[in-house]
PDB file of C-alpha atoms in Angstrom:
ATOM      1  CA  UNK A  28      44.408  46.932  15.196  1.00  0.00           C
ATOM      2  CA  UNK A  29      48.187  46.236  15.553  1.00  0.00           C
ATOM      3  CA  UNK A  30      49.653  46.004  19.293  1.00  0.00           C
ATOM      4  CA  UNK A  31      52.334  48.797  18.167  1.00  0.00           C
ATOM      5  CA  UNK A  32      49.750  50.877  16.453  1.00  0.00           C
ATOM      6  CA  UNK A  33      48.022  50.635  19.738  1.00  0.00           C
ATOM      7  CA  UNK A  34      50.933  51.405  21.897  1.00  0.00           C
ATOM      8  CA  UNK A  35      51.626  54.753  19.516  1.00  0.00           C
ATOM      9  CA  UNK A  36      48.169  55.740  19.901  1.00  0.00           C
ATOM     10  CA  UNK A  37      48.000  55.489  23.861  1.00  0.00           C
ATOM     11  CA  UNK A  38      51.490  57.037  24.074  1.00  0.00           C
ATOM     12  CA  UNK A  39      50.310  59.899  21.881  1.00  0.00           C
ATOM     13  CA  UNK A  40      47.405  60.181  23.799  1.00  0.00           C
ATOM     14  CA  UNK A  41      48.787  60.933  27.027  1.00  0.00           C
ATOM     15  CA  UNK A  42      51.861  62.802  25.903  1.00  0.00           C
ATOM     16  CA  UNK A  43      49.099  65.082  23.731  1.00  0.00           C
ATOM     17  CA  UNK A  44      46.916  65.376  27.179  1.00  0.00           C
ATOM     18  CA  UNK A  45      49.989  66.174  29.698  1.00  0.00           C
ATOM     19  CA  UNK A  46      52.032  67.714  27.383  1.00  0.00           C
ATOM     20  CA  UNK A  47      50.648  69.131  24.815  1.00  0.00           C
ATOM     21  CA  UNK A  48      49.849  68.494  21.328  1.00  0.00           C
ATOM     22  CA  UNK A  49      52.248  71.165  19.742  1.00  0.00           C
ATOM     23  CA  UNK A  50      54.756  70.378  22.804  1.00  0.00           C
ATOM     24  CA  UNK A  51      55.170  67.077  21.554  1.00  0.00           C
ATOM     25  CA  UNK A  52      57.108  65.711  18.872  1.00  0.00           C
ATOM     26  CA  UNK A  53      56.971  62.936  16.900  1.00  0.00           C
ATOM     27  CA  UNK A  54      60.681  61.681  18.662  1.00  0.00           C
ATOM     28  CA  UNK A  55      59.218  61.833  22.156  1.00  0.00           C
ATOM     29  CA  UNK A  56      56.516  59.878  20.785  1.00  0.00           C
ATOM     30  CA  UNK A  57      58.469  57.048  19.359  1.00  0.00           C
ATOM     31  CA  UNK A  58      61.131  57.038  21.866  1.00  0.00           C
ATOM     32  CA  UNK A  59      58.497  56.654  24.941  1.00  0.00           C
ATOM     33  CA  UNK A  60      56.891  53.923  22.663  1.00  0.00           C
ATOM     34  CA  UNK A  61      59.610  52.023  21.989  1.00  0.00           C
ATOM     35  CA  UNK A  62      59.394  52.332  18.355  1.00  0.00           C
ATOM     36  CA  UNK A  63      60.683  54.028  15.367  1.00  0.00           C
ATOM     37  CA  UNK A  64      59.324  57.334  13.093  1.00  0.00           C
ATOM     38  CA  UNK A  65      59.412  54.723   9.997  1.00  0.00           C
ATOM     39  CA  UNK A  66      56.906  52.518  11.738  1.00  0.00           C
ATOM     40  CA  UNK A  67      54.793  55.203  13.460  1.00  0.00           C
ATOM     41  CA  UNK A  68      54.315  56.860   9.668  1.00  0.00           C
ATOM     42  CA  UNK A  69      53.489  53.471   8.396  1.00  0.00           C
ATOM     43  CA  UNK A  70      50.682  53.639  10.681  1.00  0.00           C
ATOM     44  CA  UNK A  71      49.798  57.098  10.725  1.00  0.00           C
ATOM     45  CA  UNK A  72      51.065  59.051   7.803  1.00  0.00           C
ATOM     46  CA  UNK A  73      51.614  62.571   9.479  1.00  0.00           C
ATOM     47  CA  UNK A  74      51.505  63.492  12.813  1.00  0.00           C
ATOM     48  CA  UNK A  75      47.836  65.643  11.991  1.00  0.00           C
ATOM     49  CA  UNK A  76      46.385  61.966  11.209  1.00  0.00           C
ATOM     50  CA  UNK A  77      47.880  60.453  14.793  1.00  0.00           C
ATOM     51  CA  UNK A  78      46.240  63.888  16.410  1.00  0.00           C
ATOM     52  CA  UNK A  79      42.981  63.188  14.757  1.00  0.00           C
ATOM     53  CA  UNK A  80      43.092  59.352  15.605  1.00  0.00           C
ATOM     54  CA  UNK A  81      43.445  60.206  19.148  1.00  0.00           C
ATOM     55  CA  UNK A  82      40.720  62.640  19.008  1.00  0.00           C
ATOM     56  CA  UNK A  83      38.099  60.468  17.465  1.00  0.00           C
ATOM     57  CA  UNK A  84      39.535  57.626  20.010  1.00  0.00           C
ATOM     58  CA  UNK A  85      39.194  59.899  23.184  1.00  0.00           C
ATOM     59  CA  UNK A  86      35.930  61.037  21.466  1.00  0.00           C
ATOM     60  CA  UNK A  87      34.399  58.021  21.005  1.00  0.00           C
ATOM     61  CA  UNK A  88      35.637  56.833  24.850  1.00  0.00           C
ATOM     62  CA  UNK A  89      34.084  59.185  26.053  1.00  0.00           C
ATOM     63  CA  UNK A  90      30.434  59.051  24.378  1.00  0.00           C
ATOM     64  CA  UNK A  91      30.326  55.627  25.011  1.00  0.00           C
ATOM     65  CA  UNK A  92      31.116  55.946  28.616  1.00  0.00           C
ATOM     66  CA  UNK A  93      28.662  58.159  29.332  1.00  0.00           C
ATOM     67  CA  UNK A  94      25.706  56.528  26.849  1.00  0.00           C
ATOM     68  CA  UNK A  95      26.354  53.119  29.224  1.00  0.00           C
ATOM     69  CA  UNK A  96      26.155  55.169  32.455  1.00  0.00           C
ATOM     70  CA  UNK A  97      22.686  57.144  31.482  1.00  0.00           C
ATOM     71  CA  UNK A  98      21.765  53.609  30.122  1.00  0.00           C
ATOM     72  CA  UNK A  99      22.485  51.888  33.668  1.00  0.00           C
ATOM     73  CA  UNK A 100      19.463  53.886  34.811  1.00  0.00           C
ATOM     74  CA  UNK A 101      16.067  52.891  34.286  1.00  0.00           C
ATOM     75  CA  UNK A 102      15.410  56.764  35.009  1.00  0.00           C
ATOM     76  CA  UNK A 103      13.030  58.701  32.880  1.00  0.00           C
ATOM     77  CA  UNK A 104      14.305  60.870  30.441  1.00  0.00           C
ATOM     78  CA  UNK A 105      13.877  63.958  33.243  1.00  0.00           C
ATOM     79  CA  UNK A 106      15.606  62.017  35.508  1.00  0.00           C
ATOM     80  CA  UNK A 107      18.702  60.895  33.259  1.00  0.00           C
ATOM     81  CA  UNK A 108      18.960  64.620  32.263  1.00  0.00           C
ATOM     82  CA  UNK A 109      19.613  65.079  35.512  1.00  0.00           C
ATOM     83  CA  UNK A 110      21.707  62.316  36.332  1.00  0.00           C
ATOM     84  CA  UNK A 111      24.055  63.719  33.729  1.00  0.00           C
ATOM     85  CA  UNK A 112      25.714  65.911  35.894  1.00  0.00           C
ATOM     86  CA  UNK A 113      26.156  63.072  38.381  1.00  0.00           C
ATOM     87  CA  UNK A 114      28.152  61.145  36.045  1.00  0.00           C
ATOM     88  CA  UNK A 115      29.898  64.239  34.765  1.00  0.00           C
ATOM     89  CA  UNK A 116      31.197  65.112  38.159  1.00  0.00           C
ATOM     90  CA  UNK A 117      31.971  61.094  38.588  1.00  0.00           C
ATOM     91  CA  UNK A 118      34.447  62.103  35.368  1.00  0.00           C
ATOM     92  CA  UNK A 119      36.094  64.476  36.235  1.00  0.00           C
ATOM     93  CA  UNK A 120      36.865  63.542  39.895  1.00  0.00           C
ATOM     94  CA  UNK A 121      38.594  60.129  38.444  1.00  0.00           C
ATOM     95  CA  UNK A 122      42.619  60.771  39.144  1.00  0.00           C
ATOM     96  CA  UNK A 123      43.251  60.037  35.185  1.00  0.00           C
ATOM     97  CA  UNK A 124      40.580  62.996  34.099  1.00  0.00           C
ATOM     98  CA  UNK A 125      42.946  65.269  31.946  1.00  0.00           C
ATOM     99  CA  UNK A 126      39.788  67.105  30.389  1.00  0.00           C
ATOM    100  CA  UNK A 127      37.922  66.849  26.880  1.00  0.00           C
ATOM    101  CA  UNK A 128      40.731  66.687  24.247  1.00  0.00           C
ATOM    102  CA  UNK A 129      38.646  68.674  21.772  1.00  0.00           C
ATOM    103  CA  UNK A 130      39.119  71.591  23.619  1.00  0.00           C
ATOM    104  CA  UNK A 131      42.583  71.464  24.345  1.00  0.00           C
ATOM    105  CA  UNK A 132      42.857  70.722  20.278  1.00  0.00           C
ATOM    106  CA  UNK A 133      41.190  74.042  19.174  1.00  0.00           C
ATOM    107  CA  UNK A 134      43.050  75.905  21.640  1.00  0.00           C
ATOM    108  CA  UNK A 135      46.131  74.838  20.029  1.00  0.00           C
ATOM    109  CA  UNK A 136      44.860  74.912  16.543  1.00  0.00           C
ATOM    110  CA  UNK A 137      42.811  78.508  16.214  1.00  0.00           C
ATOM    111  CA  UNK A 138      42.973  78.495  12.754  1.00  0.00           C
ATOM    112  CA  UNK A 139      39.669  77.506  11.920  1.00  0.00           C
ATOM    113  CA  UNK A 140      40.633  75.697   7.989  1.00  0.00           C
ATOM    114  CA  UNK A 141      42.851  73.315  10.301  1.00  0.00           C
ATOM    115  CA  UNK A 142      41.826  69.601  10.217  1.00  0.00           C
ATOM    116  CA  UNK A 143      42.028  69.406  13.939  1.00  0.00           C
ATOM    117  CA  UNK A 144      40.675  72.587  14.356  1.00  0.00           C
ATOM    118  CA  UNK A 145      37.640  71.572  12.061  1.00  0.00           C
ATOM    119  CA  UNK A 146      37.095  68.007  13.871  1.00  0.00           C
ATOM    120  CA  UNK A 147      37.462  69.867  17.526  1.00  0.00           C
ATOM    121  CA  UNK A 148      34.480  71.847  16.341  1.00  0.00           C
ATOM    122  CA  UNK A 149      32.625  69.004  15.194  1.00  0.00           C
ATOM    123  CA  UNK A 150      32.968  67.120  17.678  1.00  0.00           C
ATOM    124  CA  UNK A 151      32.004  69.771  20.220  1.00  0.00           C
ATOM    125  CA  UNK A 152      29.159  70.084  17.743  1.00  0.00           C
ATOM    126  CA  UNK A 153      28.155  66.331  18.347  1.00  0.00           C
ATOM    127  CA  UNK A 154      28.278  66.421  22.083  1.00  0.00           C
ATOM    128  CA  UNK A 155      25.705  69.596  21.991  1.00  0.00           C
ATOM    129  CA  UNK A 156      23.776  67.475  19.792  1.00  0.00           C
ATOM    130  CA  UNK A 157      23.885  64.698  21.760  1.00  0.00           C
ATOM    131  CA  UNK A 158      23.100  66.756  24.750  1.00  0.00           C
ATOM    132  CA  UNK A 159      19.717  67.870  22.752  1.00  0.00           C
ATOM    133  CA  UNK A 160      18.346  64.517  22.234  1.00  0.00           C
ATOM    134  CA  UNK A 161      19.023  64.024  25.775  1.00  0.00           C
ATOM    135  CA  UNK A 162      16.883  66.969  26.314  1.00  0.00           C
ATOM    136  CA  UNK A 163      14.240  66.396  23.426  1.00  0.00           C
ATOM    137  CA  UNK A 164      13.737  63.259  25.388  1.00  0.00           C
ATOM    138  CA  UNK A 165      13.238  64.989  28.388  1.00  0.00           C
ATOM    139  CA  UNK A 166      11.031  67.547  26.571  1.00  0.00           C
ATOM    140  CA  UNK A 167      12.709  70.388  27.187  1.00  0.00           C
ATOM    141  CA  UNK A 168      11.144  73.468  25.724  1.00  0.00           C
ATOM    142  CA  UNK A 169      13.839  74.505  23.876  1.00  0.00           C
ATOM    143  CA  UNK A 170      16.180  71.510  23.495  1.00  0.00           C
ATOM    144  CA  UNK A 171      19.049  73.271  21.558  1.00  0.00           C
ATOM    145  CA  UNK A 172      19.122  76.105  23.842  1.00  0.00           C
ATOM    146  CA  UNK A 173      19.439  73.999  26.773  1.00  0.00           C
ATOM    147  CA  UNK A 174      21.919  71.882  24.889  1.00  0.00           C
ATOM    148  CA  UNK A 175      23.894  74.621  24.210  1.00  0.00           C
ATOM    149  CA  UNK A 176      23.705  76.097  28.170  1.00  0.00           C
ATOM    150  CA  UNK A 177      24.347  72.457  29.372  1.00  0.00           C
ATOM    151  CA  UNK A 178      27.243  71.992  27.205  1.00  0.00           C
ATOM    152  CA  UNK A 179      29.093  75.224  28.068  1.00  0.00           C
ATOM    153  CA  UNK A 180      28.848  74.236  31.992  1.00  0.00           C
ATOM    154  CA  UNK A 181      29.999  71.076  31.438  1.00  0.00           C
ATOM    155  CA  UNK A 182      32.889  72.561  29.476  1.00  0.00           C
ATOM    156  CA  UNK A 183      33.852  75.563  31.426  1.00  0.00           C
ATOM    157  CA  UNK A 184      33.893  72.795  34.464  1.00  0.00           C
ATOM    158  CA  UNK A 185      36.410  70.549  33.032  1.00  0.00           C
ATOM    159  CA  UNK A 186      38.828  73.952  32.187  1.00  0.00           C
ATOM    160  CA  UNK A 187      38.336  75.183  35.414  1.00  0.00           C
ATOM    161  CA  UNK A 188      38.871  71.429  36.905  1.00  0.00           C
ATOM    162  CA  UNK A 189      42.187  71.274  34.586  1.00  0.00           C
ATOM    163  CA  UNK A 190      43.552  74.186  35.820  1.00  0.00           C
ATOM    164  CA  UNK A 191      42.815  73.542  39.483  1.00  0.00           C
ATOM    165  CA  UNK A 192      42.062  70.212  40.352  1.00  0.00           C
ATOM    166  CA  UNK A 193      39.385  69.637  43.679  1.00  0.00           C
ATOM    167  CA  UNK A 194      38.203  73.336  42.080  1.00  0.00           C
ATOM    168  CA  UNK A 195      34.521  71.910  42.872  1.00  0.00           C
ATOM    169  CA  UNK A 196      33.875  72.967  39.713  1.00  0.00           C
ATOM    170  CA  UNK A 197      31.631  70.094  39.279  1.00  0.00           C
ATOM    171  CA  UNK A 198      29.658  70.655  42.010  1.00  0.00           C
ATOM    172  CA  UNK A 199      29.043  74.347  40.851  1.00  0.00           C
ATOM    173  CA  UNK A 200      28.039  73.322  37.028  1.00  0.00           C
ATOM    174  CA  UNK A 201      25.462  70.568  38.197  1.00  0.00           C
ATOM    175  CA  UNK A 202      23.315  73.245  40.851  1.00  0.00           C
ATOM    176  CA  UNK A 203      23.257  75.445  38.035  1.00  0.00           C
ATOM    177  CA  UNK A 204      22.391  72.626  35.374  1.00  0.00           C
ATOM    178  CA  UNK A 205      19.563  72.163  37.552  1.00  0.00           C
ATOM    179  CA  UNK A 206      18.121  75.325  37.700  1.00  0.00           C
ATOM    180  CA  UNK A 207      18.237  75.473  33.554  1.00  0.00           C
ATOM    181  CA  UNK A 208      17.010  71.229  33.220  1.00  0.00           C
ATOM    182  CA  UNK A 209      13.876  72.717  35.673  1.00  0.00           C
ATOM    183  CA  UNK A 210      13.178  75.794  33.930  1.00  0.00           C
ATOM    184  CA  UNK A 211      13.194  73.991  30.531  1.00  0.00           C
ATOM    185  CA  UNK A 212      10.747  70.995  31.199  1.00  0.00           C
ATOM    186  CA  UNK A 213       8.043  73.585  33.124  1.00  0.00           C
ATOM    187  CA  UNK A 214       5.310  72.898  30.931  1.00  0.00           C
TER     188      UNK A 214
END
């Protein structure tokens, strides 16, 4: 990957998060970068293809962050479940945490036949999966309902975290995480 096309996609990335995505055109983008609209569309043909790079890259980030931090552990599967929450919390107390871009992306695309729109939904659909093997593992009763209960704690934290940072949040999401993660692997 190019330097430049690396700069664009950083700059984007963090305009997108403190901005906006909608709030931010494509001259803030190449003025802050240092660069020109000729050479940011030789890279990324439309502005909808630089939003979907930076979602896939913030995506990706992210998974892999997390997949290295479970796999730190020698924990059981129970006990990385758990530990999720721990890491989670790690996350979003970090002074650059600016929440998951996918949901700030369907919020400002609603219209569902949207490209960003349909990647925010997949990847949301990803984590949950993810979330299930992580609870399949764990053997969880019902993985995809606990996937589904994990994942909507996790993401109501990081709004309410966005909106008001130190919220505790966090905190709040991982007591009640537990009380699902125990209730699911009663045998």
């Amino acid at each position: 990957m190019s330097a430049l096309r690396e700069k664009i996609l950083n700059v984007a990335s963090d305009l997108f998060q403190t901005r906006g995505i909608n709030s931010t055109g494509v001259d803030t983008i190449v003025a802050v970068a240092g660069t020109t609209k000729m050479t940011l569309y030789k890279h990324f043909q439309t502005k909808e293809n630089l939003i979907l790079e930076v979602l896939k890259r913030h995506n990706q980030e992210f998974r892999d962050w997390l997949t290295e931090k479970l796999g730190q552990s020698s924990r059981t599967p129970d006990k990385k479940l758990q530990a999720l929450f721990d890491y989670i919390e790690e996350w979003m107390a970090a002074p650059e945490f600016r929440g998951m871009p996918f949901l700030k992306a369907s919020a400002e695309f609603p219209n569902e036949e949207n490209p960003v729109h349909r990647l925010s939904t997949e990847q949301a659909r990803q984590f949950r999966q993810y979330l299930g093997s992580l609870a399949q593992e764990a053997g969880a009763s019902d993985p995809e309902t606990l996937a589904l209960q994990l994942s909507m704690l996790i993401e109501g934290a990081m709004l309410a975290e966005q909106m008001r940072r130190g919220s505790g949040a966090a905190k709040h999401a991982k007591k009640a995480a537990r009380v699902l993660i125990e209730a699911a692997l009663k045998r």
